């Protein structure tokens, strides 16, 4: 019965809303309880049970009412808190907006100040640019004036030199007159002596013309062309006198690259002194300077192995018979020599066995190319050399011709790359070959050709440099120096920075 009452209470709780809507709800429940009482006569009366149930329902109503009031208070509290939160959020947003506005204003002020500074800097740059342009104009004007002064000084030097020679001759004449008068006062000495009895006084510099290493009126490019045949001989050198300058220069091979150094002049203690640029050791003549650096090194840097001593003198430009590629041999001997070197590009120059039709002197290039030996005639007409017959190319000298075809194909894409002579061939089969400067000619037969591709663009600034663009493939590369290599690209051959390329393995 108690269990049934509890279930009834639960039902009343669950259906409280129905109780308010259905006035017969309690009577229906009463009938149900009455039926239950009839089954168990030992229980209390139905009225008592109903009263208890009614009391429970009232309590539940009161509890529900209290819960509703509490829920209403919680809703009101939540609404107040929500309003406070909205208020606080609005204040925070206002503070954030105000802070951002202040930062933006500060940033605008900073940018305005920077803009003003930049405008001032731009104005200063424009002013500096104007000053630089003005200075450049002044420098150009000064350079022109200096060149004019230099020409005037050179003319004055020439006049002074002539006057000095005239004065020297006059002093000599007076001295000879005095000697004659002292010996025989009765002998009449003419005021003017015969030209044949007059001894010419030559400047000291004329002694240079007797030296094998001296080249008069030789340009920098021509010096590099001459030294190209000696690039494997450290210290090979020549002394040149540029046509456009009164100074001398020494050109020499260091690490297979042609280097140039000015020979400075300074008038000291009544004499002209000669010394190398950046060196303080002075000499009375260029001859003494060259002899000194034959025995003592020229320092090229501050690390080890950065010095060179002068060794082999490069002969004058017309002395082609002294070049390593010239041999006074016959056609048959030339073929035998080339057959002993199985290397394309091996060549020599020799006298031709047949003169040209007009009786002019002729030479011949014997060349190995594409596993064949061919002979190419060169006609000599005075100081000019022509290759390829009357309609061929003409060069001012033979050395220039050979230099040109070192870097341009002369026969079936073959270039004059490896000069040979009897001395080189003898060294090939002897132990002295290890000391030969031309050892690379024969070692290159065993080596695989090196090919590289360019990482950057490079534009040549000198005649012996090779221009190429990024991605170019350069073939037949020689690692002549740690920083500079030599190779071929688009029919040209020259040196380039090793850091600009990457080797293709």
Short mmCIF file of C-alpha atoms in Angstrom, two decimals:
data_model
loop_
_atom_site.label_atom_id
_atom_site.label_comp_id
_atom_site.label_asym_id
_atom_site.label_seq_id
_atom_site.Cartn_x
_atom_site.Cartn_y
_atom_site.Cartn_z
CA UNK A 1 0.00 0.00 0.00
CA UNK A 2 2.84 2.40 0.89
CA UNK A 3 4.43 1.64 -2.43
CA UNK A 4 1.20 2.46 -4.17
CA UNK A 5 0.95 5.78 -2.29
CA UNK A 6 4.46 6.71 -3.29
CA UNK A 7 3.62 5.90 -6.89
CA UNK A 8 0.50 8.03 -6.56
CA UNK A 9 2.53 10.93 -5.19
CA UNK A 10 4.94 10.61 -8.05
CA UNK A 11 2.07 10.62 -10.51
CA UNK A 12 0.63 13.70 -8.80
CA UNK A 13 3.99 15.45 -9.07
CA UNK A 14 4.31 14.50 -12.67
CA UNK A 15 0.78 15.56 -13.56
CA UNK A 16 0.43 18.71 -11.48
CA UNK A 17 -0.47 20.67 -14.55
CA UNK A 18 -3.29 18.22 -15.39
CA UNK A 19 -4.70 18.63 -11.88
CA UNK A 20 -5.20 22.31 -12.46
CA UNK A 21 -6.87 21.73 -15.81
CA UNK A 22 -9.10 18.66 -14.92
CA UNK A 23 -11.45 19.24 -11.83
CA UNK A 24 -12.32 15.53 -11.73
CA UNK A 25 -8.76 14.43 -11.56
CA UNK A 26 -8.85 13.87 -7.74
CA UNK A 27 -12.13 12.01 -7.90
CA UNK A 28 -10.66 9.66 -10.50
CA UNK A 29 -7.73 9.03 -8.26
CA UNK A 30 -10.08 8.48 -5.36
CA UNK A 31 -11.91 5.75 -7.25
CA UNK A 32 -8.60 4.10 -8.02
CA UNK A 33 -7.61 4.18 -4.36
CA UNK A 34 -11.05 2.89 -3.35
CA UNK A 35 -10.55 -0.08 -5.60
CA UNK A 36 -7.23 -0.71 -3.97
CA UNK A 37 -8.81 -0.52 -0.49
CA UNK A 38 -11.38 -3.09 -1.40
CA UNK A 39 -8.66 -5.55 -2.22
CA UNK A 40 -6.97 -5.12 1.11
CA UNK A 41 -9.44 -4.64 3.94
CA UNK A 42 -6.63 -4.45 6.54
CA UNK A 43 -5.57 -1.00 5.38
CA UNK A 44 -6.72 2.38 6.63
CA UNK A 45 -9.81 4.00 5.31
CA UNK A 46 -9.92 5.57 1.90
CA UNK A 47 -10.63 9.03 3.29
CA UNK A 48 -7.53 9.00 5.39
CA UNK A 49 -5.40 7.98 2.42
CA UNK A 50 -6.96 10.63 0.27
CA UNK A 51 -6.33 13.29 2.88
CA UNK A 52 -2.72 12.27 3.05
CA UNK A 53 -2.43 12.40 -0.73
CA UNK A 54 -4.09 15.82 -0.81
CA UNK A 55 -1.67 17.09 1.80
CA UNK A 56 1.24 15.79 -0.21
CA UNK A 57 -0.06 17.49 -3.33
CA UNK A 58 -0.38 20.80 -1.50
CA UNK A 59 3.16 20.50 -0.25
CA UNK A 60 4.33 19.78 -3.72
CA UNK A 61 2.50 22.84 -5.01
CA UNK A 62 4.14 25.02 -2.39
CA UNK A 63 7.56 23.53 -3.20
CA UNK A 64 7.00 24.12 -6.90
CA UNK A 65 5.96 27.69 -6.18
CA UNK A 66 9.12 28.29 -4.16
CA UNK A 67 11.18 26.80 -6.97
CA UNK A 68 9.44 29.08 -9.46
CA UNK A 69 10.19 32.12 -7.28
CA UNK A 70 13.83 31.04 -6.92
CA UNK A 71 14.04 30.48 -10.68
CA UNK A 72 12.60 33.95 -11.26
CA UNK A 73 15.23 35.46 -8.95
CA UNK A 74 18.00 33.58 -10.75
CA UNK A 75 16.70 34.85 -14.09
CA UNK A 76 16.67 38.40 -12.77
CA UNK A 77 20.20 38.00 -11.38
CA UNK A 78 21.39 36.55 -14.70
CA UNK A 79 19.79 39.46 -16.54
CA UNK A 80 21.54 41.97 -14.27
CA UNK A 81 24.87 40.19 -14.69
CA UNK A 82 24.37 40.12 -18.46
CA UNK A 83 23.67 43.85 -18.46
CA UNK A 84 26.79 44.45 -16.34
CA UNK A 85 28.85 42.30 -18.68
CA UNK A 86 27.58 44.21 -21.71
CA UNK A 87 28.39 47.45 -19.94
CA UNK A 88 31.91 46.25 -19.04
CA UNK A 89 32.45 44.93 -22.56
CA UNK A 90 31.40 48.24 -24.02
CA UNK A 91 33.83 50.04 -21.69
CA UNK A 92 36.66 47.67 -22.68
CA UNK A 93 35.93 48.13 -26.35
CA UNK A 94 35.88 51.87 -25.83
CA UNK A 95 39.23 51.70 -24.09
CA UNK A 96 40.63 49.52 -26.89
CA UNK A 97 39.29 51.88 -29.54
CA UNK A 98 40.68 54.86 -27.67
CA UNK A 99 44.10 53.14 -27.34
CA UNK A 100 44.12 52.18 -31.02
CA UNK A 101 43.14 55.72 -31.97
CA UNK A 102 46.02 57.11 -29.91
CA UNK A 103 48.48 54.63 -31.47
CA UNK A 104 47.24 55.50 -34.97
CA UNK A 105 47.67 59.20 -34.22
CA UNK A 106 51.20 58.56 -32.92
CA UNK A 107 51.96 56.48 -36.02
CA UNK A 108 50.65 59.26 -38.26
CA UNK A 109 52.85 61.76 -36.43
CA UNK A 110 55.86 59.42 -36.78
CA UNK A 111 55.21 58.87 -40.49
CA UNK A 112 54.77 62.59 -41.01
CA UNK A 113 58.09 63.25 -39.28
CA UNK A 114 59.76 60.49 -41.31
CA UNK A 115 58.27 61.89 -44.49
CA UNK A 116 59.74 65.25 -43.63
CA UNK A 117 63.13 63.62 -42.92
CA UNK A 118 62.96 61.69 -46.20
CA UNK A 119 62.14 64.84 -48.10
CA UNK A 120 65.13 66.52 -46.48
CA UNK A 121 67.31 63.53 -47.33
CA UNK A 122 66.06 63.51 -50.93
CA UNK A 123 66.82 67.19 -51.18
CA UNK A 124 70.30 66.53 -49.78
CA UNK A 125 70.80 63.65 -52.26
CA UNK A 126 69.74 65.87 -55.15
CA UNK A 127 72.14 68.53 -53.94
CA UNK A 128 74.93 65.95 -53.58
CA UNK A 129 74.17 64.68 -57.08
CA UNK A 130 74.49 68.21 -58.42
CA UNK A 131 77.79 68.62 -56.57
CA UNK A 132 79.03 65.28 -57.94
CA UNK A 133 78.07 66.29 -61.48
CA UNK A 134 79.83 69.58 -60.97
CA UNK A 135 82.92 67.78 -59.61
CA UNK A 136 82.82 65.36 -62.55
CA UNK A 137 82.77 68.29 -64.93
CA UNK A 138 85.65 69.83 -63.02
CA UNK A 139 87.54 66.51 -63.12
CA UNK A 140 86.92 66.17 -66.86
CA UNK A 141 88.08 69.71 -67.42
CA UNK A 142 91.09 69.14 -65.17
CA UNK A 143 91.89 65.88 -66.98
CA UNK A 144 91.85 67.67 -70.33
CA UNK A 145 94.06 70.38 -68.89
CA UNK A 146 96.40 67.78 -67.43
CA UNK A 147 96.61 65.99 -70.77
CA UNK A 148 97.39 69.27 -72.47
CA UNK A 149 99.96 70.07 -69.78
CA UNK A 150 101.41 66.61 -70.15
CA UNK A 151 101.80 67.07 -73.89
CA UNK A 152 103.35 70.47 -73.26
CA UNK A 153 105.69 68.93 -70.69
CA UNK A 154 106.65 66.18 -73.11
CA UNK A 155 107.37 68.79 -75.76
CA UNK A 156 109.35 70.80 -73.22
CA UNK A 157 111.25 67.67 -72.20
CA UNK A 158 112.08 66.97 -75.82
CA UNK A 159 113.22 70.59 -76.29
CA UNK A 160 115.25 70.46 -73.08
CA UNK A 161 116.78 67.18 -74.20
CA UNK A 162 117.75 68.71 -77.53
CA UNK A 163 119.10 71.84 -75.85
CA UNK A 164 121.00 69.69 -73.38
CA UNK A 165 122.56 67.76 -76.24
CA UNK A 166 123.44 70.99 -78.04
CA UNK A 167 124.97 72.42 -74.87
CA UNK A 168 126.89 69.20 -74.31
CA UNK A 169 128.22 69.38 -77.85
CA UNK A 170 129.14 73.03 -77.39
CA UNK A 171 130.95 72.25 -74.14
CA UNK A 172 132.77 69.43 -75.88
CA UNK A 173 133.78 71.75 -78.71
CA UNK A 174 135.03 74.36 -76.30
CA UNK A 175 136.95 71.71 -74.41
CA UNK A 176 138.54 70.44 -77.64
CA UNK A 177 139.37 74.03 -78.67
CA UNK A 178 141.12 74.63 -75.37
CA UNK A 179 143.09 71.41 -75.79
CA UNK A 180 144.18 72.44 -79.31
CA UNK A 181 145.18 75.90 -78.16
CA UNK A 182 147.23 74.46 -75.33
CA UNK A 183 149.05 72.06 -77.69
CA UNK A 184 149.62 74.47 -80.59
CA UNK A 185 148.59 78.09 -80.12
CA UNK A 186 149.44 78.85 -83.77
CA UNK A 187 146.92 76.34 -85.15
CA UNK A 188 143.71 77.97 -86.16
CA UNK A 189 140.64 76.17 -84.99
CA UNK A 190 137.53 76.77 -87.08
CA UNK A 191 134.54 78.09 -85.26
CA UNK A 192 132.42 75.31 -86.78
CA UNK A 193 133.69 71.77 -86.79
CA UNK A 194 132.90 69.26 -89.48
CA UNK A 195 129.83 67.16 -88.78
CA UNK A 196 131.83 63.97 -89.32
CA UNK A 197 134.22 64.85 -86.47
CA UNK A 198 131.36 65.51 -84.09
CA UNK A 199 130.64 62.65 -81.67
CA UNK A 200 126.94 62.14 -81.07
CA UNK A 201 125.83 61.86 -77.48
CA UNK A 202 122.99 59.32 -77.10
CA UNK A 203 120.67 59.10 -74.10
CA UNK A 204 121.18 56.21 -71.69
CA UNK A 205 117.79 54.71 -72.61
CA UNK A 206 119.04 53.77 -76.09
CA UNK A 207 120.97 50.93 -74.45
CA UNK A 208 117.61 49.22 -73.93
CA UNK A 209 117.23 48.58 -77.65
CA UNK A 210 120.08 46.07 -77.46
CA UNK A 211 118.27 44.00 -74.84
CA UNK A 212 116.22 40.98 -76.05
CA UNK A 213 113.46 41.73 -73.54
CA UNK A 214 112.86 45.38 -74.54
CA UNK A 215 109.91 46.19 -76.84
CA UNK A 216 109.47 49.78 -78.01
CA UNK A 217 105.95 51.15 -78.64
CA UNK A 218 104.22 47.95 -77.53
CA UNK A 219 100.65 48.12 -76.22
CA UNK A 220 99.28 46.19 -73.27
CA UNK A 221 97.18 43.93 -75.51
CA UNK A 222 100.13 43.16 -77.78
CA UNK A 223 102.22 42.28 -74.72
CA UNK A 224 99.55 39.83 -73.56
CA UNK A 225 99.45 38.32 -77.05
CA UNK A 226 103.24 37.80 -77.04
CA UNK A 227 103.25 36.32 -73.54
CA UNK A 228 100.41 33.94 -74.37
CA UNK A 229 102.94 31.49 -75.86
CA UNK A 230 104.86 31.55 -72.57
CA UNK A 231 101.96 31.25 -70.13
CA UNK A 232 103.33 27.93 -68.84
CA UNK A 233 106.73 29.44 -67.99
CA UNK A 234 106.56 31.32 -64.65
CA UNK A 235 108.51 34.56 -64.79
CA UNK A 236 108.60 34.88 -68.60
CA UNK A 237 108.72 38.63 -69.16
CA UNK A 238 109.25 41.63 -71.39
CA UNK A 239 109.75 45.36 -70.82
CA UNK A 240 107.69 47.67 -72.98
CA UNK A 241 107.50 51.37 -73.70
CA UNK A 242 103.89 52.32 -74.50
CA UNK A 243 103.58 54.67 -77.44
CA UNK A 244 101.26 57.01 -75.50
CA UNK A 245 103.36 57.24 -72.33
CA UNK A 246 106.86 58.21 -71.23
CA UNK A 247 106.87 55.53 -68.54
CA UNK A 248 107.99 51.95 -68.96
CA UNK A 249 106.12 48.81 -67.89
CA UNK A 250 107.09 45.23 -67.21
CA UNK A 251 104.74 42.42 -68.30
CA UNK A 252 105.32 38.93 -66.91
CA UNK A 253 103.69 35.54 -66.32
CA UNK A 254 102.49 34.69 -62.82
CA UNK A 255 100.31 31.61 -62.23
CA UNK A 256 99.75 31.28 -66.01
CA UNK A 257 98.24 34.77 -66.23
CA UNK A 258 99.83 37.87 -67.74
CA UNK A 259 100.48 40.61 -65.16
CA UNK A 260 101.59 44.21 -65.69
CA UNK A 261 103.56 46.50 -63.39
CA UNK A 262 104.63 50.08 -64.02
CA UNK A 263 108.30 51.07 -63.78
CA UNK A 264 108.28 54.41 -62.00
CA UNK A 265 110.86 57.14 -62.61
CA UNK A 266 112.12 59.68 -60.10
CA UNK A 267 114.84 62.29 -60.44
CA UNK A 268 116.99 62.07 -57.32
CA UNK A 269 120.47 63.37 -56.48
CA UNK A 270 121.00 64.60 -60.02
CA UNK A 271 120.17 61.22 -61.58
CA UNK A 272 117.10 59.45 -62.88
CA UNK A 273 116.10 56.51 -60.67
CA UNK A 274 113.91 53.57 -61.68
CA UNK A 275 111.77 51.40 -59.41
CA UNK A 276 108.70 49.17 -59.52
CA UNK A 277 105.34 50.50 -58.42
CA UNK A 278 104.77 49.88 -54.65
CA UNK A 279 108.50 49.11 -54.21
CA UNK A 280 111.01 51.55 -52.74
CA UNK A 281 114.22 49.94 -54.00
CA UNK A 282 115.59 52.27 -56.70
CA UNK A 283 118.07 51.56 -59.50
CA UNK A 284 120.21 53.72 -61.77
CA UNK A 285 118.92 52.00 -64.91
CA UNK A 286 116.18 49.65 -66.09
CA UNK A 287 118.88 47.13 -66.97
CA UNK A 288 120.00 47.00 -63.30
CA UNK A 289 116.36 46.67 -62.20
CA UNK A 290 115.80 43.66 -64.49
CA UNK A 291 119.07 42.02 -63.41
CA UNK A 292 118.08 42.42 -59.75
CA UNK A 293 114.67 40.77 -60.19
CA UNK A 294 116.33 37.93 -62.09
CA UNK A 295 117.88 36.99 -58.74
CA UNK A 296 115.34 38.25 -56.20
CA UNK A 297 111.56 37.73 -56.23
CA UNK A 298 108.79 40.19 -56.96
CA UNK A 299 106.27 39.81 -54.11
CA UNK A 300 102.75 39.43 -55.51
CA UNK A 301 100.81 38.90 -52.25
CA UNK A 302 101.03 38.25 -48.53
CA UNK A 303 100.58 34.46 -48.60
CA UNK A 304 102.99 31.68 -49.49
CA UNK A 305 103.94 31.05 -53.14
CA UNK A 306 102.81 34.55 -54.13
CA UNK A 307 106.11 35.70 -55.60
CA UNK A 308 107.84 35.37 -58.95
CA UNK A 309 111.34 35.89 -60.33
CA UNK A 310 112.03 36.99 -63.90
CA UNK A 311 113.19 34.04 -66.01
CA UNK A 312 112.82 33.88 -69.80
CA UNK A 313 112.95 37.04 -71.93
CA UNK A 314 110.20 37.13 -74.56
CA UNK A 315 111.73 38.10 -77.95
CA UNK A 316 110.57 41.03 -80.01
CA UNK A 317 107.41 40.80 -82.07
CA UNK A 318 109.25 40.31 -85.40
CA UNK A 319 111.48 37.51 -84.08
CA UNK A 320 108.96 34.77 -84.84
CA UNK A 321 111.76 32.25 -85.35
CA UNK A 322 112.38 32.35 -81.58
CA UNK A 323 108.80 31.32 -80.76
CA UNK A 324 108.22 27.79 -79.39
CA UNK A 325 105.94 26.91 -82.33
CA UNK A 326 108.51 27.71 -85.08
CA UNK A 327 110.79 24.95 -86.40
CA UNK A 328 113.16 25.08 -89.34
CA UNK A 329 112.13 21.64 -90.64
CA UNK A 330 110.86 20.15 -93.88
CA UNK A 331 107.31 19.04 -94.62
CA UNK A 332 108.20 15.35 -94.07
CA UNK A 333 109.92 16.11 -90.75
CA UNK A 334 106.90 18.13 -89.64
CA UNK A 335 104.59 15.20 -90.39
CA UNK A 336 106.85 12.84 -88.42
CA UNK A 337 106.78 15.21 -85.45
CA UNK A 338 102.99 15.51 -85.56
CA UNK A 339 102.58 11.73 -85.87
CA UNK A 340 104.38 11.34 -82.55
CA UNK A 341 101.76 13.48 -80.79
CA UNK A 342 98.25 12.07 -81.19
CA UNK A 343 96.56 15.27 -80.14
CA UNK A 344 94.23 17.51 -82.16
CA UNK A 345 95.44 21.10 -82.18
CA UNK A 346 99.16 20.21 -82.14
CA UNK A 347 100.95 22.42 -84.67
CA UNK A 348 104.18 24.03 -85.79
CA UNK A 349 105.17 26.75 -88.25
CA UNK A 350 107.94 26.05 -90.76
CA UNK A 351 109.40 27.48 -93.96
CA UNK A 352 107.39 26.41 -96.99
CA UNK A 353 109.11 24.11 -99.47
CA UNK A 354 107.55 26.09 -102.33
CA UNK A 355 107.61 29.82 -102.90
CA UNK A 356 104.51 31.68 -103.95
CA UNK A 357 103.82 32.36 -107.63
CA UNK A 358 105.00 35.98 -107.41
CA UNK A 359 108.25 34.95 -105.74
CA UNK A 360 107.29 36.11 -102.24
CA UNK A 361 108.56 34.26 -99.21
CA UNK A 362 106.14 31.63 -97.90
CA UNK A 363 105.67 29.76 -94.63
CA UNK A 364 103.38 26.88 -93.71
CA UNK A 365 101.40 25.77 -90.68
CA UNK A 366 101.53 22.00 -90.19
CA UNK A 367 98.55 21.01 -88.10
CA UNK A 368 96.98 17.88 -86.67
CA UNK A 369 93.17 18.03 -86.72
CA UNK A 370 90.48 15.35 -86.71
CA UNK A 371 93.22 12.67 -86.70
CA UNK A 372 94.63 14.09 -89.94
CA UNK A 373 97.72 16.14 -90.76
CA UNK A 374 97.23 19.17 -93.00
CA UNK A 375 99.45 22.01 -94.22
CA UNK A 376 98.27 25.60 -94.62
CA UNK A 377 100.29 28.13 -96.64
CA UNK A 378 101.17 31.59 -95.29
CA UNK A 379 102.46 34.25 -97.70
CA UNK A 380 104.86 36.93 -96.41
CA UNK A 381 104.79 40.31 -98.12
CA UNK A 382 107.10 42.71 -96.31
CA UNK A 383 105.81 42.90 -92.73
CA UNK A 384 102.39 41.41 -93.58
CA UNK A 385 101.35 37.77 -93.49
CA UNK A 386 98.40 36.42 -95.49
CA UNK A 387 96.71 33.06 -94.93
CA UNK A 388 94.30 31.41 -97.38
CA UNK A 389 95.60 32.81 -100.66
CA UNK A 390 95.12 36.30 -102.13
CA UNK A 391 91.51 36.44 -100.91
CA UNK A 392 92.46 35.30 -97.41
CA UNK A 393 93.06 37.17 -94.16
CA UNK A 394 96.05 39.46 -93.71
CA UNK A 395 97.78 40.15 -90.38
CA UNK A 396 100.40 42.71 -89.40
CA UNK A 397 102.78 40.03 -88.14
CA UNK A 398 102.98 36.26 -87.81
CA UNK A 399 102.60 36.25 -84.03
CA UNK A 400 99.26 38.05 -84.35
CA UNK A 401 98.12 35.46 -86.92
CA UNK A 402 99.00 32.51 -84.66
CA UNK A 403 97.39 34.23 -81.66
CA UNK A 404 94.15 34.76 -83.61
CA UNK A 405 93.84 31.09 -84.58
CA UNK A 406 94.50 29.95 -81.04
CA UNK A 407 90.96 31.06 -80.27
CA UNK A 408 89.31 30.79 -83.69
CA UNK A 409 89.04 27.54 -85.73
CA UNK A 410 91.53 27.33 -88.57
CA UNK A 411 90.59 23.90 -89.98
CA UNK A 412 87.44 21.82 -89.28
CA UNK A 413 86.83 23.38 -85.85
CA UNK A 414 90.46 22.77 -84.90
CA UNK A 415 92.42 25.57 -83.23
CA UNK A 416 96.17 26.09 -82.78
CA UNK A 417 96.22 25.00 -79.15
CA UNK A 418 99.40 22.93 -78.64
CA UNK A 419 102.69 24.21 -80.13
CA UNK A 420 105.42 21.60 -80.60
CA UNK A 421 109.10 21.58 -81.56
CA UNK A 422 112.00 19.13 -81.40
CA UNK A 423 112.94 20.16 -77.89
CA UNK A 424 109.45 19.49 -76.58
CA UNK A 425 109.32 16.10 -78.31
CA UNK A 426 112.68 15.14 -76.81
CA UNK A 427 111.47 16.13 -73.38
CA UNK A 428 108.41 13.95 -73.89
CA UNK A 429 110.51 10.77 -73.73
CA UNK A 430 113.05 11.92 -71.12
CA UNK A 431 112.94 12.49 -67.40
CA UNK A 432 113.40 16.18 -68.06
CA UNK A 433 109.77 16.22 -69.16
CA UNK A 434 108.81 16.63 -65.51
CA UNK A 435 110.49 20.05 -65.63
CA UNK A 436 109.04 21.05 -69.00
CA UNK A 437 106.68 24.03 -69.06
CA UNK A 438 104.77 22.30 -71.91
CA UNK A 439 104.09 19.13 -69.90
CA UNK A 440 100.34 19.83 -69.93
CA UNK A 441 100.26 19.23 -73.72
CA UNK A 442 100.84 15.52 -73.25
CA UNK A 443 99.15 15.06 -69.92
CA UNK A 444 95.97 16.43 -71.45
CA UNK A 445 95.81 13.37 -73.72
CA UNK A 446 95.11 11.19 -70.71
CA UNK A 447 92.73 13.57 -69.00
CA UNK A 448 89.03 13.84 -69.78
CA UNK A 449 88.01 17.32 -70.97
CA UNK A 450 86.37 19.42 -68.28
CA UNK A 451 82.96 20.98 -68.95
CA UNK A 452 81.22 23.52 -66.72
CA UNK A 453 77.97 25.44 -66.76
CA UNK A 454 77.63 29.10 -65.78
CA UNK A 455 75.88 30.04 -62.55
CA UNK A 456 75.85 33.78 -63.31
CA UNK A 457 76.35 36.19 -66.22
CA UNK A 458 79.93 37.35 -66.82
CA UNK A 459 81.01 40.18 -69.14
CA UNK A 460 84.65 40.32 -70.17
CA UNK A 461 86.55 43.46 -69.24
CA UNK A 462 89.81 42.47 -70.94
CA UNK A 463 90.77 40.98 -74.29
CA UNK A 464 91.80 37.63 -72.75
CA UNK A 465 88.54 37.16 -70.79
CA UNK A 466 85.50 35.10 -71.89
CA UNK A 467 81.95 36.50 -71.80
CA UNK A 468 78.94 34.23 -71.18
CA UNK A 469 75.43 34.27 -69.78
CA UNK A 470 73.86 32.29 -66.93
CA UNK A 471 73.30 28.66 -67.93
CA UNK A 472 75.97 28.66 -70.66
CA UNK A 473 77.95 25.42 -71.13
CA UNK A 474 81.71 26.07 -71.36
CA UNK A 475 83.92 23.29 -72.75
CA UNK A 476 87.63 22.36 -72.80
CA UNK A 477 88.17 24.04 -69.45
CA UNK A 478 91.68 24.38 -68.00
CA UNK A 479 92.09 25.09 -64.29
CA UNK A 480 95.03 27.44 -64.73
CA UNK A 481 94.58 29.10 -61.35
CA UNK A 482 92.63 28.66 -58.14
CA UNK A 483 90.41 31.64 -58.95
CA UNK A 484 90.60 31.82 -62.77
CA UNK A 485 89.94 29.08 -65.35
CA UNK A 486 90.20 29.07 -69.15
CA UNK A 487 87.61 27.58 -71.50
CA UNK A 488 85.74 27.80 -74.81
CA UNK A 489 82.25 29.15 -75.51
CA UNK A 490 80.64 30.06 -78.86
CA UNK A 491 83.93 29.77 -80.74
CA UNK A 492 85.85 32.04 -78.34
CA UNK A 493 88.39 31.05 -75.71
CA UNK A 494 89.41 33.02 -72.64
CA UNK A 495 89.66 33.15 -68.87
CA UNK A 496 86.78 33.59 -66.43
CA UNK A 497 86.19 33.50 -62.63
CA UNK A 498 86.00 29.95 -61.28
CA UNK A 499 83.34 31.03 -58.76
CA UNK A 500 80.93 31.87 -61.63
CA UNK A 501 80.67 28.26 -62.86
CA UNK A 502 80.05 24.72 -61.63
CA UNK A 503 81.79 21.67 -63.00
CA UNK A 504 79.64 19.10 -64.83
CA UNK A 505 80.71 15.64 -63.63
#
